[in-house]
Amino acid sequence: MIKKVEKLVESLNSRYKEREDEISGALLALLSGEHVLFIGPSGTAKSMLAKDICRCLDKSVFYYYLLTRFTSPEEVFGPLSLESLKADEFRRRTEGYLPDSNIAFLDEFFKANSSILNSLLTILNEKKFHNGRRVMDVPLYSLYGASNELPEEDEGLQALYDRFLFRYYVSPISGDENFTSILASGVGEFEPPVHISMDDIISNRE
């Protein structure tokens, strides 16, 4: 397991310049079952880095979505079950959506509306999702979030922000040599040198 992580760190560091702390912290969060938040301006490869790290996982259920203020709860948590409505119950079909995933990446995290963010608070903190009258356990192990800006203090999102144990402020590339290297190399799709399965992660913690 240690050798796999070392290979991933080496491969990601060669792909991303000036992102050593973000890469190490993101992998540490993944191994420890914590959540990661990348904050920074557009063009700093926040989303790309998060997606590449999630691509290193094997035998896991991955969920990705780009949030906006128009995103509806159905898009994140699943559509309403027609069968449950016939029985005069409110329940979502969560298969293939966030409550069904092991690993998730939510881009533009703080742009979601309050109904989505309130549900995320319970998922991140307690690994529970209120699906109608039923409170279901969520298999989510780690969530990656990215945002161009922090929420305003008066928006009441401090509790949600605190759920991210690992938080990184991602700055633009400062070194001219590193910037030139990125331009010259071109960036194709990341091919992980090794894969880590959920079984690997869970057994490593035990």
C-alpha positions as a Markdown table, in Angstrom:
| # | Residue | x | y | z |
|---|---|---|---|---|
| 1 | Met | 0.0 | 0.0 | 0.0 |
| 2 | Ile | 2.8 | 2.4 | 0.9 |
| 3 | Lys | 4.6 | 1.7 | -2.4 |
| 4 | Lys | 1.4 | 2.4 | -4.3 |
| 5 | Val | 0.9 | 5.7 | -2.6 |
| 6 | Glu | 4.5 | 6.7 | -3.2 |
| 7 | Lys | 4.1 | 5.9 | -7.0 |
| 8 | Leu | 1.0 | 8.0 | -7.1 |
| 9 | Val | 2.6 | 10.9 | -5.4 |
| 10 | Glu | 5.6 | 10.8 | -7.7 |
| 11 | Ser | 3.4 | 10.6 | -10.8 |
| 12 | Leu | 1.1 | 13.4 | -9.8 |
| 13 | Asn | 4.0 | 15.7 | -8.7 |
| 14 | Ser | 5.6 | 15.2 | -12.2 |
| 15 | Arg | 2.3 | 16.2 | -13.8 |
| 16 | Tyr | 1.4 | 19.1 | -11.5 |
| 17 | Lys | 3.9 | 21.8 | -10.7 |
| 18 | Glu | 3.9 | 23.6 | -7.3 |
| 19 | Arg | 1.1 | 21.3 | -6.0 |
| 20 | Glu | 3.1 | 19.0 | -3.7 |
| 21 | Asp | 1.2 | 20.0 | -0.5 |
| 22 | Glu | -2.2 | 19.7 | -2.2 |
| 23 | Ile | -1.4 | 16.2 | -3.6 |
| 24 | Ser | 0.0 | 14.9 | -0.4 |
| 25 | Gly | -2.9 | 16.2 | 1.6 |
| 26 | Ala | -5.5 | 15.0 | -0.8 |
| 27 | Leu | -4.2 | 11.4 | -0.8 |
| 28 | Leu | -3.9 | 11.5 | 3.0 |
| 29 | Ala | -7.5 | 12.6 | 3.3 |
| 30 | Leu | -8.5 | 9.8 | 1.0 |
| 31 | Leu | -6.6 | 7.2 | 3.1 |
| 32 | Ser | -8.1 | 8.6 | 6.3 |
| 33 | Gly | -11.7 | 9.0 | 5.2 |
| 34 | Glu | -11.7 | 12.7 | 5.5 |
| 35 | His | -12.9 | 15.5 | 3.1 |
| 36 | Val | -10.8 | 17.9 | 1.0 |
| 37 | Leu | -11.6 | 21.4 | -0.2 |
| 38 | Phe | -9.6 | 23.2 | -2.9 |
| 39 | Ile | -10.1 | 27.0 | -3.0 |
| 40 | Gly | -8.5 | 29.3 | -5.6 |
| 41 | Pro | -9.1 | 31.3 | -8.8 |
| 42 | Ser | -10.0 | 29.7 | -12.1 |
| 43 | Gly | -7.2 | 28.2 | -14.1 |
| 44 | Thr | -5.2 | 26.7 | -11.1 |
| 45 | Ala | -6.1 | 23.1 | -11.9 |
| 46 | Lys | -8.2 | 22.5 | -8.8 |
| 47 | Ser | -10.8 | 20.4 | -10.6 |
| 48 | Met | -8.3 | 18.6 | -12.8 |
| 49 | Leu | -6.3 | 17.6 | -9.8 |
| 50 | Ala | -9.3 | 16.3 | -7.9 |
| 51 | Lys | -10.5 | 14.3 | -10.9 |
| 52 | Asp | -7.1 | 12.8 | -11.4 |
| 53 | Ile | -6.8 | 11.7 | -7.8 |
| 54 | Cys | -10.3 | 10.1 | -8.0 |
| 55 | Arg | -9.2 | 8.4 | -11.2 |
| 56 | Cys | -6.6 | 6.5 | -9.1 |
| 57 | Leu | -9.4 | 4.6 | -7.4 |
| 58 | Asp | -10.5 | 1.2 | -8.4 |
| 59 | Lys | -13.7 | -0.8 | -7.5 |
| 60 | Ser | -15.4 | 2.3 | -6.1 |
| 61 | Val | -18.6 | 4.2 | -6.9 |
| 62 | Phe | -17.6 | 7.7 | -8.0 |
| 63 | Tyr | -19.9 | 10.6 | -8.3 |
| 64 | Tyr | -19.1 | 14.0 | -9.9 |
| 65 | Tyr | -21.2 | 17.1 | -10.4 |
| 66 | Leu | -20.7 | 20.8 | -11.2 |
| 67 | Leu | -23.0 | 22.8 | -8.9 |
| 68 | Thr | -24.7 | 26.0 | -9.7 |
| 69 | Arg | -27.4 | 28.0 | -7.9 |
| 70 | Phe | -29.9 | 26.4 | -10.3 |
| 71 | Thr | -28.9 | 22.9 | -9.5 |
| 72 | Ser | -31.9 | 21.0 | -8.1 |
| 73 | Pro | -31.7 | 18.3 | -5.3 |
| 74 | Glu | -32.9 | 15.7 | -7.8 |
| 75 | Glu | -29.6 | 16.2 | -9.8 |
| 76 | Val | -27.5 | 15.4 | -6.7 |
| 77 | Phe | -29.5 | 13.1 | -4.5 |
| 78 | Gly | -31.7 | 11.4 | -7.1 |
| 79 | Pro | -35.2 | 11.7 | -8.5 |
| 80 | Leu | -38.4 | 11.1 | -6.6 |
| 81 | Ser | -39.6 | 7.6 | -6.6 |
| 82 | Leu | -42.9 | 7.3 | -8.4 |
| 83 | Glu | -43.7 | 4.1 | -6.6 |
| 84 | Ser | -43.3 | 5.8 | -3.3 |
| 85 | Leu | -45.5 | 8.7 | -4.4 |
| 86 | Lys | -48.2 | 6.2 | -5.2 |
| 87 | Ala | -48.0 | 5.0 | -1.7 |
| 88 | Asp | -48.2 | 8.6 | -0.4 |
| 89 | Glu | -44.6 | 8.7 | 0.7 |
| 90 | Phe | -41.6 | 10.9 | -0.2 |
| 91 | Arg | -38.5 | 9.0 | -1.2 |
| 92 | Arg | -35.7 | 9.4 | -3.7 |
| 93 | Arg | -34.1 | 6.9 | -5.9 |
| 94 | Thr | -30.5 | 7.4 | -4.9 |
| 95 | Glu | -28.8 | 4.7 | -7.0 |
| 96 | Gly | -26.1 | 6.3 | -9.1 |
| 97 | Tyr | -26.2 | 9.6 | -7.2 |
| 98 | Leu | -24.3 | 11.1 | -4.3 |
| 99 | Pro | -25.9 | 9.1 | -1.5 |
| 100 | Asp | -24.9 | 5.9 | -3.3 |
| 101 | Ser | -21.2 | 6.8 | -3.9 |
| 102 | Asn | -17.9 | 6.0 | -2.1 |
| 103 | Ile | -16.0 | 8.9 | -3.5 |
| 104 | Ala | -17.4 | 12.2 | -4.8 |
| 105 | Phe | -16.2 | 15.4 | -6.3 |
| 106 | Leu | -18.5 | 18.5 | -6.2 |
| 107 | Asp | -17.2 | 21.4 | -8.3 |
| 108 | Glu | -18.1 | 25.0 | -7.4 |
| 109 | Phe | -19.2 | 23.6 | -4.0 |
| 110 | Phe | -20.6 | 26.8 | -2.4 |
| 111 | Lys | -22.7 | 27.8 | -5.4 |
| 112 | Ala | -25.3 | 25.2 | -4.5 |
| 113 | Asn | -28.6 | 26.4 | -3.0 |
| 114 | Ser | -29.5 | 26.0 | 0.7 |
| 115 | Ser | -31.6 | 22.8 | 0.3 |
| 116 | Ile | -28.6 | 21.0 | -1.2 |
| 117 | Leu | -26.1 | 22.4 | 1.2 |
| 118 | Asn | -28.2 | 21.5 | 4.2 |
| 119 | Ser | -28.4 | 17.9 | 3.1 |
| 120 | Leu | -24.6 | 17.9 | 2.4 |
| 121 | Leu | -24.0 | 19.0 | 6.0 |
| 122 | Thr | -25.5 | 15.8 | 7.4 |
| 123 | Ile | -23.8 | 13.6 | 4.8 |
| 124 | Leu | -20.4 | 15.0 | 5.4 |
| 125 | Asn | -20.7 | 15.1 | 9.2 |
| 126 | Glu | -22.7 | 12.0 | 10.1 |
| 127 | Lys | -22.6 | 10.0 | 6.8 |
| 128 | Lys | -26.4 | 10.0 | 6.9 |
| 129 | Phe | -29.0 | 11.0 | 4.3 |
| 130 | His | -32.6 | 11.8 | 5.2 |
| 131 | Asn | -34.6 | 10.1 | 2.4 |
| 132 | Gly | -38.2 | 11.0 | 3.3 |
| 133 | Arg | -39.0 | 9.4 | 6.6 |
| 134 | Arg | -36.0 | 7.1 | 6.4 |
| 135 | Val | -32.5 | 8.0 | 7.5 |
| 136 | Met | -30.1 | 6.0 | 5.5 |
| 137 | Asp | -26.4 | 5.3 | 6.0 |
| 138 | Val | -24.3 | 6.8 | 3.2 |
| 139 | Pro | -21.2 | 4.8 | 2.0 |
| 140 | Leu | -19.4 | 8.0 | 1.2 |
| 141 | Tyr | -15.8 | 7.7 | 2.3 |
| 142 | Ser | -14.3 | 10.9 | 1.1 |
| 143 | Leu | -15.6 | 14.0 | -0.7 |
| 144 | Tyr | -13.6 | 16.5 | -2.8 |
| 145 | Gly | -14.9 | 20.0 | -3.2 |
| 146 | Ala | -13.6 | 22.9 | -5.2 |
| 147 | Ser | -14.5 | 26.5 | -5.2 |
| 148 | Asn | -13.3 | 29.8 | -6.7 |
| 149 | Glu | -14.2 | 31.7 | -3.5 |
| 150 | Leu | -15.0 | 31.3 | 0.1 |
| 151 | Pro | -18.6 | 31.9 | 1.2 |
| 152 | Glu | -19.5 | 35.2 | 2.8 |
| 153 | Glu | -19.7 | 35.1 | 6.6 |
| 154 | Asp | -23.4 | 36.1 | 6.6 |
| 155 | Glu | -24.3 | 33.1 | 4.4 |
| 156 | Gly | -24.3 | 30.7 | 7.4 |
| 157 | Leu | -22.0 | 28.2 | 5.7 |
| 158 | Gln | -19.3 | 28.1 | 8.3 |
| 159 | Ala | -20.4 | 24.7 | 9.7 |
| 160 | Leu | -20.3 | 23.2 | 6.2 |
| 161 | Tyr | -16.8 | 24.7 | 5.6 |
| 162 | Asp | -15.6 | 23.2 | 8.9 |
| 163 | Arg | -16.5 | 19.7 | 7.7 |
| 164 | Phe | -13.5 | 19.8 | 5.4 |
| 165 | Leu | -10.6 | 18.8 | 7.6 |
| 166 | Phe | -8.1 | 19.4 | 4.7 |
| 167 | Arg | -8.4 | 22.8 | 3.1 |
| 168 | Tyr | -6.0 | 24.2 | 0.5 |
| 169 | Tyr | -5.7 | 27.6 | -1.1 |
| 170 | Val | -4.5 | 26.9 | -4.6 |
| 171 | Ser | -2.5 | 29.8 | -6.1 |
| 172 | Pro | -1.5 | 30.3 | -9.8 |
| 173 | Ile | 1.9 | 28.9 | -10.8 |
| 174 | Ser | 4.6 | 31.4 | -9.7 |
| 175 | Gly | 7.7 | 30.0 | -11.2 |
| 176 | Asp | 8.4 | 30.9 | -14.9 |
| 177 | Glu | 10.3 | 27.7 | -15.4 |
| 178 | Asn | 7.3 | 25.6 | -14.1 |
| 179 | Phe | 4.9 | 27.6 | -16.2 |
| 180 | Thr | 6.9 | 27.1 | -19.3 |
| 181 | Ser | 7.2 | 23.4 | -18.6 |
| 182 | Ile | 3.5 | 23.0 | -18.3 |
| 183 | Leu | 2.9 | 24.9 | -21.6 |
| 184 | Ala | 5.6 | 22.8 | -23.4 |
| 185 | Ser | 4.5 | 19.4 | -22.1 |
| 186 | Gly | 0.8 | 19.7 | -22.9 |
| 187 | Val | -1.7 | 18.0 | -20.6 |
| 188 | Gly | -3.4 | 14.8 | -21.7 |
| 189 | Glu | -5.6 | 12.4 | -19.8 |
| 190 | Phe | -3.9 | 11.1 | -16.6 |
| 191 | Glu | -3.0 | 7.5 | -16.6 |
| 192 | Pro | -2.4 | 6.4 | -13.0 |
| 193 | Pro | 0.7 | 4.2 | -12.6 |
| 194 | Val | -1.2 | 2.1 | -9.9 |
| 195 | His | -4.7 | 1.9 | -8.6 |
| 196 | Ile | -6.0 | 1.9 | -5.0 |
| 197 | Ser | -9.2 | 0.0 | -4.3 |
| 198 | Met | -11.6 | 0.7 | -1.5 |
| 199 | Asp | -10.7 | -2.6 | 0.0 |
| 200 | Asp | -7.0 | -1.4 | 0.1 |
| 201 | Ile | -8.1 | 1.8 | 1.9 |
| 202 | Ile | -10.4 | 0.1 | 4.4 |
| 203 | Ser | -7.9 | -2.7 | 5.2 |
| 204 | Asn | -5.1 | -0.2 | 5.7 |
| 205 | Arg | -7.1 | 1.7 | 8.3 |
| 206 | Glu | -7.8 | -1.5 | 10.2 |
